[in-house]
Short mmCIF file of C-alpha atoms and ligand atoms in Angstrom, two decimals:
data_model
loop_
_atom_site.label_atom_id
_atom_site.label_comp_id
_atom_site.label_asym_id
_atom_site.label_seq_id
_atom_site.Cartn_x
_atom_site.Cartn_y
_atom_site.Cartn_z
CA MET A 1 -0.07 -54.64 119.27
CA TYR A 2 2.65 -56.18 121.41
CA LEU A 3 2.27 -55.09 125.03
CA ASP A 4 4.50 -57.61 126.75
CA ASN A 5 7.89 -55.93 126.61
CA SER A 6 8.74 -57.00 130.15
CA ALA A 7 8.78 -60.59 128.87
CA THR A 8 11.04 -59.81 125.95
CA THR A 9 11.54 -57.20 123.21
CA GLN A 10 12.10 -57.14 119.49
CA VAL A 11 15.73 -56.85 118.36
CA SER A 12 16.07 -53.42 116.79
CA GLU A 13 17.31 -53.11 113.24
CA GLU A 14 20.40 -51.14 114.24
CA VAL A 15 21.33 -53.87 116.73
CA PHE A 16 20.76 -56.62 114.19
CA ASN A 17 22.85 -54.88 111.53
CA GLU A 18 25.73 -54.49 113.94
CA MET A 19 25.63 -58.19 114.88
CA GLU A 20 25.30 -59.68 111.43
CA PRO A 21 28.94 -59.69 110.27
CA TYR A 22 30.00 -61.54 113.42
CA PHE A 23 27.98 -64.57 112.39
CA THR A 24 29.63 -64.84 108.98
CA GLN A 25 32.79 -62.95 107.93
CA GLU A 26 34.03 -61.99 111.40
CA PHE A 27 33.75 -65.41 113.00
CA GLY A 28 37.13 -65.44 114.77
CA ASN A 29 37.69 -66.68 118.30
CA PRO A 30 38.58 -63.61 120.38
CA SER A 31 41.24 -65.59 122.27
CA THR A 32 43.37 -66.18 119.14
CA LEU A 33 46.25 -64.02 118.00
CA TYR A 34 45.77 -63.71 114.23
CA LYS A 35 43.84 -60.92 112.59
CA ILE A 36 40.34 -62.39 112.47
CA GLY A 37 40.59 -63.29 116.17
CA ARG A 38 41.88 -59.83 117.02
CA GLU A 39 38.88 -58.30 115.21
CA SER A 40 36.52 -60.29 117.44
CA LYS A 41 38.51 -59.23 120.51
CA LYS A 42 38.18 -55.59 119.42
CA ALA A 43 34.42 -56.03 119.02
CA LEU A 44 34.22 -57.48 122.54
CA ASP A 45 36.23 -54.58 123.95
CA LEU A 46 33.93 -52.04 122.32
CA ALA A 47 30.82 -53.82 123.60
CA ARG A 48 32.30 -53.97 127.10
CA GLN A 49 32.99 -50.24 126.98
CA ARG A 50 29.42 -49.54 125.85
CA VAL A 51 27.88 -51.64 128.61
CA ALA A 52 30.16 -50.01 131.19
CA ASP A 53 29.32 -46.49 129.95
CA ALA A 54 25.60 -47.22 130.17
CA ILE A 55 25.81 -47.91 133.94
CA ASN A 56 28.73 -45.61 134.86
CA ALA A 57 31.11 -48.54 135.47
CA LYS A 58 34.61 -49.34 134.21
CA PRO A 59 34.98 -51.88 131.38
CA GLU A 60 37.03 -54.20 133.59
CA GLU A 61 34.03 -54.41 135.94
CA ILE A 62 31.77 -55.92 133.23
CA PHE A 63 31.56 -59.73 132.88
CA PHE A 64 29.53 -61.13 130.00
CA THR A 65 27.13 -63.99 130.74
CA SER A 66 24.30 -65.83 128.99
CA GLY A 67 21.68 -63.45 130.39
CA GLY A 68 19.95 -62.12 133.46
CA SER A 69 19.44 -65.53 135.05
CA GLU A 70 23.10 -66.46 134.84
CA SER A 71 24.15 -63.04 136.15
CA ASP A 72 21.88 -63.46 139.18
CA ASN A 73 23.25 -66.97 139.80
CA LEU A 74 26.86 -65.82 139.45
CA ALA A 75 26.36 -62.86 141.79
CA ILE A 76 24.53 -64.76 144.51
CA LYS A 77 26.29 -68.14 144.48
CA GLY A 78 29.57 -66.42 143.64
CA ILE A 79 29.42 -64.28 146.81
CA ALA A 80 27.85 -67.00 148.97
CA PHE A 81 30.59 -69.53 148.16
CA LYS A 82 33.32 -66.89 148.48
CA LEU A 83 32.17 -65.64 151.88
CA ALA A 84 30.66 -68.81 153.41
CA LYS A 85 33.42 -68.90 156.05
CA LYS A 86 32.47 -65.39 157.19
CA GLY A 87 28.76 -66.09 157.51
CA LYS A 88 25.85 -67.85 155.88
CA HIS A 89 23.03 -65.32 156.12
CA ILE A 90 21.53 -63.57 153.08
CA ILE A 91 18.75 -60.97 152.96
CA THR A 92 16.33 -60.57 150.04
CA THR A 93 12.66 -59.69 149.39
CA ASN A 94 9.63 -61.87 148.79
CA ILE A 95 9.04 -60.51 145.27
CA GLU A 96 12.31 -61.41 143.54
CA HIS A 97 12.52 -62.90 140.05
CA PRO A 98 12.77 -66.73 140.05
CA ALA A 99 16.44 -66.43 138.99
CA VAL A 100 17.13 -64.90 142.41
CA LYS A 101 14.48 -66.68 144.44
CA ASN A 102 15.32 -70.19 143.27
CA THR A 103 19.05 -69.58 143.54
CA LEU A 104 18.50 -68.64 147.18
CA GLY A 105 16.29 -71.71 147.64
CA PHE A 106 19.19 -73.82 146.40
CA LEU A 107 21.56 -72.13 148.85
CA GLU A 108 19.11 -72.85 151.68
CA SER A 109 19.50 -76.53 150.86
CA LEU A 110 23.23 -76.00 151.51
CA ASP A 111 22.54 -74.56 154.97
CA PHE A 112 22.56 -70.88 154.10
CA LYS A 113 19.89 -68.90 155.96
CA VAL A 114 17.77 -66.49 153.95
CA THR A 115 15.57 -63.69 155.28
CA TYR A 116 12.76 -62.69 152.90
CA LEU A 117 11.78 -59.09 153.61
CA PRO A 118 8.06 -58.48 153.11
CA VAL A 119 6.77 -55.87 150.72
CA TYR A 120 3.68 -53.92 151.66
CA GLU A 121 0.62 -53.13 149.58
CA ASP A 122 2.66 -50.61 147.57
CA GLY A 123 5.08 -53.38 146.54
CA LEU A 124 8.00 -51.77 148.39
CA ILE A 125 10.14 -52.97 151.27
CA LYS A 126 10.64 -50.92 154.42
CA ILE A 127 14.18 -49.85 155.30
CA GLU A 128 13.42 -50.48 158.99
CA ASP A 129 12.71 -54.15 158.21
CA LEU A 130 16.04 -54.41 156.43
CA LYS A 131 17.95 -52.87 159.33
CA GLU A 132 16.34 -55.30 161.75
CA ALA A 133 17.16 -58.30 159.59
CA ILE A 134 20.91 -57.66 159.48
CA THR A 135 23.02 -59.90 161.73
CA ASP A 136 26.76 -60.48 162.20
CA GLU A 137 26.38 -63.46 159.89
CA THR A 138 24.91 -61.45 156.98
CA ILE A 139 27.19 -61.65 153.93
CA LEU A 140 24.87 -60.51 151.13
CA ILE A 141 21.80 -58.39 150.49
CA THR A 142 20.06 -58.94 147.14
CA VAL A 143 17.10 -56.71 146.28
CA MET A 144 15.80 -56.18 142.76
CA HIS A 145 15.83 -52.66 141.33
CA ALA A 146 12.46 -52.80 139.52
CA ASN A 147 9.95 -55.61 139.72
CA ASN A 148 9.14 -57.46 136.50
CA GLU A 149 5.45 -57.97 137.30
CA ILE A 150 4.28 -54.74 138.87
CA GLY A 151 7.05 -52.32 137.89
CA THR A 152 7.72 -50.89 141.35
CA VAL A 153 11.18 -49.45 141.99
CA GLN A 154 12.88 -50.24 145.32
CA PRO A 155 15.01 -47.71 147.26
CA ILE A 156 18.29 -49.25 146.07
CA GLU A 157 20.46 -46.21 146.86
CA GLU A 158 19.38 -46.24 150.50
CA ILE A 159 19.75 -50.02 150.83
CA GLY A 160 23.22 -49.70 149.32
CA LYS A 161 24.24 -47.09 151.89
CA ILE A 162 23.24 -49.38 154.74
CA ALA A 163 25.00 -52.37 153.17
CA ARG A 164 28.17 -50.33 152.77
CA GLU A 165 28.09 -49.08 156.37
CA LYS A 166 27.74 -52.64 157.58
CA LYS A 167 30.33 -53.95 155.08
CA ILE A 168 27.82 -56.36 153.54
CA LYS A 169 27.95 -57.11 149.80
CA PHE A 170 24.97 -55.76 147.89
CA HIS A 171 23.55 -57.13 144.63
CA THR A 172 20.65 -55.82 142.60
CA ASP A 173 18.85 -57.35 139.65
CA ALA A 174 18.51 -54.36 137.32
CA VAL A 175 17.18 -56.35 134.34
CA GLN A 176 13.85 -54.48 134.21
CA SER A 177 15.05 -51.03 135.24
CA PHE A 178 17.98 -50.87 132.84
CA GLY A 179 17.12 -48.79 129.78
CA LYS A 180 13.94 -47.48 131.44
CA ILE A 181 15.27 -45.39 134.32
CA GLU A 182 18.77 -44.29 135.29
CA VAL A 183 21.00 -47.18 136.39
CA ASP A 184 24.24 -45.76 137.78
CA VAL A 185 26.31 -48.18 139.85
CA GLU A 186 28.01 -45.35 141.76
CA LYS A 187 24.78 -43.63 142.77
CA LEU A 188 23.08 -46.93 143.60
CA ASN A 189 25.92 -48.02 145.95
CA VAL A 190 25.91 -51.58 144.60
CA ASP A 191 28.72 -54.16 144.47
CA LEU A 192 27.05 -56.39 141.89
CA LEU A 193 24.35 -55.65 139.32
CA SER A 194 22.65 -57.96 136.78
CA LEU A 195 21.73 -56.98 133.22
CA SER A 196 20.03 -58.78 130.35
CA SER A 197 20.16 -57.91 126.68
CA HIS A 198 16.78 -59.16 125.43
CA LYS A 199 14.79 -56.79 127.64
CA ILE A 200 16.36 -53.76 125.92
CA ASN A 201 15.93 -54.63 122.23
CA GLY A 202 19.09 -56.74 122.14
CA PRO A 203 19.38 -60.47 121.33
CA LYS A 204 18.39 -63.26 123.72
CA GLY A 205 20.96 -65.35 125.57
CA VAL A 206 23.32 -62.50 126.50
CA GLY A 207 23.73 -60.40 129.60
CA ALA A 208 26.31 -59.08 131.98
CA LEU A 209 27.18 -58.94 135.63
CA TYR A 210 28.77 -55.77 136.96
CA ILE A 211 31.26 -56.69 139.69
CA LYS A 212 32.71 -53.71 141.51
CA LYS A 213 36.50 -53.59 141.52
CA GLY A 214 37.79 -55.40 144.62
CA THR A 215 34.71 -57.62 144.99
CA ARG A 216 35.59 -61.29 144.66
CA VAL A 217 33.24 -63.99 143.44
CA VAL A 218 33.71 -67.73 142.90
CA PRO A 219 33.07 -68.65 139.24
CA LEU A 220 30.26 -71.05 138.32
CA ILE A 221 31.66 -72.17 134.97
CA HIS A 222 35.25 -73.36 134.93
CA GLY A 223 37.24 -73.86 131.75
CA GLY A 224 39.54 -71.88 129.49
CA GLY A 225 39.60 -68.80 131.70
CA GLN A 226 37.67 -66.32 129.58
CA GLU A 227 36.22 -63.22 131.30
CA LYS A 228 39.25 -63.19 133.62
CA GLY A 229 38.41 -66.69 134.80
CA ILE A 230 35.02 -65.58 136.16
CA ARG A 231 33.07 -67.07 133.25
CA SER A 232 34.84 -69.56 131.02
CA GLY A 233 33.67 -70.52 127.55
CA THR A 234 34.23 -68.94 124.14
CA GLU A 235 32.35 -65.66 124.14
CA ASN A 236 29.05 -65.24 122.27
CA VAL A 237 30.61 -62.57 120.06
CA PRO A 238 27.59 -61.67 117.86
CA GLY A 239 25.31 -61.62 120.90
CA ILE A 240 27.69 -59.47 122.92
CA VAL A 241 28.12 -57.07 119.99
CA GLY A 242 24.33 -56.73 119.77
CA PHE A 243 24.02 -56.25 123.52
CA GLY A 244 26.67 -53.51 123.42
CA LYS A 245 24.83 -51.67 120.66
CA ALA A 246 21.51 -52.04 122.49
CA CYS A 247 23.11 -50.52 125.62
CA GLU A 248 24.44 -47.58 123.64
CA LEU A 249 21.04 -46.90 122.06
CA ALA A 250 19.20 -47.35 125.36
CA SER A 251 21.33 -44.77 127.15
CA GLN A 252 21.17 -42.27 124.30
CA GLN A 253 17.37 -42.47 124.24
CA LEU A 254 16.73 -42.88 127.96
CA GLU A 255 15.29 -39.44 128.73
CA GLN A 256 13.28 -39.15 125.55
CA HIS A 257 11.78 -42.60 126.05
CA TYR A 258 11.09 -41.90 129.70
CA GLU A 259 9.04 -38.81 128.85
CA LYS A 260 7.12 -40.58 126.13
CA LEU A 261 6.39 -43.81 127.98
CA SER A 262 5.51 -42.27 131.32
CA SER A 263 2.95 -39.98 129.75
CA ILE A 264 1.26 -42.93 127.98
CA ARG A 265 1.42 -44.90 131.23
CA ASP A 266 -0.19 -42.10 133.22
CA GLU A 267 -2.98 -41.69 130.70
CA LEU A 268 -3.58 -45.44 130.70
CA ILE A 269 -3.76 -45.64 134.51
CA GLU A 270 -6.05 -42.66 134.72
CA LYS A 271 -8.47 -43.91 132.04
CA VAL A 272 -8.62 -47.53 133.19
CA LEU A 273 -9.33 -46.52 136.78
CA ALA A 274 -11.90 -43.94 135.69
CA THR A 275 -13.74 -46.11 133.14
CA ILE A 276 -13.81 -49.62 134.59
CA PRO A 277 -15.62 -50.32 137.86
CA GLU A 278 -13.69 -52.25 140.52
CA ALA A 279 -10.36 -51.81 138.75
CA TYR A 280 -7.19 -51.23 140.75
CA LEU A 281 -3.55 -50.49 140.10
CA ASN A 282 -1.11 -53.00 141.61
CA GLY A 283 1.96 -51.45 143.23
CA ASP A 284 2.90 -47.92 144.16
CA ARG A 285 1.63 -45.13 141.93
CA GLU A 286 4.82 -43.04 142.07
CA ASN A 287 7.83 -45.36 142.44
CA ARG A 288 7.39 -47.27 139.20
CA LEU A 289 8.87 -47.87 135.78
CA PRO A 290 7.64 -45.65 132.94
CA ASN A 291 6.65 -48.61 130.76
CA LEU A 292 4.94 -51.09 133.07
CA VAL A 293 1.51 -51.17 134.68
CA ASN A 294 -0.34 -53.97 136.39
CA PHE A 295 -4.06 -53.75 137.05
CA ARG A 296 -6.47 -56.05 138.76
CA PHE A 297 -10.16 -56.33 137.99
CA LYS A 298 -12.56 -57.79 140.51
CA ALA A 299 -14.27 -61.07 139.54
CA ILE A 300 -12.11 -61.59 136.45
CA GLU A 301 -9.96 -64.55 135.47
CA GLY A 302 -6.73 -63.09 134.11
CA GLU A 303 -6.19 -65.87 131.56
CA SER A 304 -9.62 -65.32 130.00
CA LEU A 305 -8.97 -61.61 129.75
CA ILE A 306 -5.63 -62.25 128.03
CA LEU A 307 -7.36 -64.45 125.43
CA LEU A 308 -10.06 -61.88 124.71
CA LEU A 309 -7.48 -59.14 124.35
CA ASP A 310 -5.42 -61.38 122.09
CA ALA A 311 -8.46 -61.93 119.87
CA LYS A 312 -8.65 -58.13 119.52
CA GLY A 313 -4.97 -57.96 118.62
CA TYR A 314 -3.42 -56.98 121.96
CA GLN A 315 -0.71 -59.18 123.46
CA ALA A 316 -0.44 -58.60 127.18
CA SER A 317 0.09 -60.93 130.12
CA THR A 318 -1.22 -61.86 133.51
CA GLY A 319 1.43 -62.52 136.12
CA SER A 320 4.86 -62.94 134.60
CA ALA A 321 5.89 -64.80 131.47
CA CYS A 322 7.69 -67.37 133.58
CA SER A 323 4.56 -68.48 135.41
CA SER A 324 1.83 -67.74 132.88
CA ASN A 325 1.47 -71.32 131.67
CA THR A 326 0.87 -72.55 135.19
CA LEU A 327 -2.33 -71.53 136.92
CA GLU A 328 -0.63 -70.81 140.20
CA ALA A 329 -1.35 -67.50 141.85
CA SER A 330 1.42 -65.01 141.22
CA PRO A 331 3.77 -65.00 144.25
CA VAL A 332 4.45 -61.31 143.63
CA LEU A 333 0.79 -60.28 143.76
CA THR A 334 0.21 -62.59 146.70
CA ALA A 335 3.10 -60.86 148.48
CA LEU A 336 1.22 -57.55 148.20
CA GLY A 337 -1.30 -59.04 150.59
CA LEU A 338 -4.12 -59.22 148.04
CA ASP A 339 -7.06 -61.57 148.35
CA PRO A 340 -6.14 -64.81 146.49
CA VAL A 341 -9.25 -64.45 144.33
CA ASP A 342 -8.25 -60.94 143.24
CA VAL A 343 -4.71 -62.06 142.42
CA HIS A 344 -6.06 -64.05 139.47
CA GLY A 345 -7.66 -61.02 137.87
CA SER A 346 -4.49 -59.18 136.99
CA LEU A 347 -3.31 -57.70 133.73
CA ARG A 348 0.27 -56.66 133.04
CA ILE A 349 0.88 -54.18 130.26
CA SER A 350 4.45 -53.33 129.32
CA LEU A 351 4.95 -50.75 126.63
CA ALA A 352 7.75 -50.24 124.14
CA PRO A 353 8.92 -46.78 123.10
CA GLU A 354 8.50 -47.70 119.44
CA SER A 355 4.77 -48.47 119.79
CA ASP A 356 3.67 -45.20 118.19
CA GLU A 357 0.38 -46.55 116.89
CA PHE A 358 -0.78 -47.44 120.41
CA ASP A 359 -4.06 -45.65 121.07
CA VAL A 360 -4.88 -45.50 124.78
CA ASP A 361 -8.60 -44.74 124.31
CA GLU A 362 -9.10 -47.58 121.90
CA PHE A 363 -7.24 -49.99 124.17
CA VAL A 364 -9.17 -48.94 127.28
CA ASN A 365 -12.42 -49.50 125.35
CA VAL A 366 -11.31 -53.00 124.46
CA ILE A 367 -10.40 -53.76 128.08
CA GLU A 368 -13.72 -52.37 129.26
CA GLU A 369 -15.70 -54.46 126.76
CA SER A 370 -13.76 -57.59 127.60
CA VAL A 371 -14.06 -57.08 131.34
CA SER A 372 -17.83 -56.54 131.10
CA ARG A 373 -18.25 -59.59 128.92
CA LEU A 374 -16.34 -61.79 131.35
CA ARG A 375 -18.16 -60.37 134.33
CA GLU A 376 -21.52 -61.15 132.77
CA MET A 377 -20.52 -64.79 132.81
CA SER A 378 -18.80 -64.69 136.18
CA PRO A 379 -20.46 -66.19 139.25
CA LEU A 380 -18.08 -64.07 141.31
CA TRP A 381 -19.43 -60.88 139.83
CA ASN A 382 -23.06 -61.98 140.28
CA GLN A 383 -22.35 -62.68 143.92
CA GLU A 384 -21.74 -59.02 144.27
CA LEU A 385 -25.43 -58.30 144.29
CA ASP A 386 -26.76 -55.41 146.16
CA TYR A 387 -29.52 -57.35 147.90
CA ASP A 388 -30.98 -54.35 149.69
CA GLY A 389 -31.80 -52.60 146.47
CA VAL A 390 -32.57 -55.95 144.83
CA MET A 391 -30.34 -55.21 141.90
CA CYS A 392 -26.88 -56.10 140.76
CA LYS A 393 -24.25 -53.45 140.32
CA LYS A 394 -24.39 -53.78 136.57
CA HIS A 395 -27.97 -53.25 135.38
CA ASP A 396 -29.97 -50.21 136.47
CA ASP A 397 -33.32 -51.97 136.39
CA CYS A 398 -32.13 -55.38 137.54
CA ARG A 399 -34.34 -57.56 139.68
CA LEU A 400 -31.52 -59.99 140.39
CA CYS A 401 -30.79 -60.23 136.66
C1 LIG B 1 13.87 -61.37 132.46
C2 LIG B 1 14.41 -61.21 133.82
C3 LIG B 1 15.48 -62.00 134.29
C4 LIG B 1 16.06 -63.13 133.47
O1 LIG B 1 16.81 -62.67 132.40
P1 LIG B 1 17.15 -63.71 131.20
O2 LIG B 1 18.11 -62.94 130.35
O3 LIG B 1 15.86 -64.00 130.53
O4 LIG B 1 17.78 -64.90 131.83
C5 LIG B 1 15.96 -61.77 135.55
N1 LIG B 1 15.44 -60.82 136.32
C6 LIG B 1 14.42 -60.03 135.93
C7 LIG B 1 13.90 -58.98 136.83
C8 LIG B 1 13.86 -60.22 134.66
O5 LIG B 1 12.84 -59.46 134.29
#
């Protein structure tokens, strides 16, 4: 049972079938004039229309990239370099994806100033903090739509309104929210928005940046002038075709999937919190994606829990995929203000709409068993003795185990 859909998803059969001819028969370069090139160009145009439709944009506002990371880089560096003469101050949050965070770190080395808005225990920023952070030098606000580790959804619409009033460019990384909740560039009041294909059952290595008409960015890749000079290089035609199809399917199924996933999510949260002692939900209960939950269990090492779950056939993660092979504490969970020890005991579960055979009760039982087993061995858990009653919290008749 694959429960790590925030890390990546399986390419759906419909998407794969649509891509396949563009690897073999329809291999033309879309910039050429003869028939096979024109066919590729047509396929690109259709994909661009599909991506645009999925976010209520115009096709000419969609720029294909190699994925979410490149889109974030293009948006942030593209605006920073374009507007550096106007000001060098950028506002973001302290729970952004590394593609945003490390891009901003790079800009700091070039003398840009970055304000990292705190999130509170609910994983959300406060609008008041944002208002206070804005200066005459502020050229860009970049705040992610939904967080990839805890699934919380930021008040993008409201941030966008403030940015627009103050005439500051506003970018959001919508990689996790896209396909899960409504992403409408008009309603969200954004100037730039990042998308990635492999998080929505499309192929890896493709994505797009929405750039609102009239917003200028400096390109990162110079060359033959593809994508109106914003992103040179011969287009990844099969990938883009697959991405376009994945966007079409995601928007058609959005409401149906939302209903289905959010009801599984709610049942999962309710049962885990009711069954397992000292279990907590990370991030706000209400403002969250329908498919993502992140728990923490006291006195548990997340990595050990992942391995036990894997042995029982469940693939989930602790922290994010990007940092799971390092043993560093998750910066996102740390930003919530949690005790560093508790940060290590987290479990991220991200569901896919196609996981019909997923049985919540069975899964919660497996988590419960695994958590108890690990706690039996954990010195941290044994420290939690109730010395007054001379018993631990686990055994009824314990005399200090
Ligand atoms: C996965 C992810 C990215 C990176 O997208 P890639 O296509 O893998 O480069 C960026 N932002 C968020 C929030 C993500 O979840």
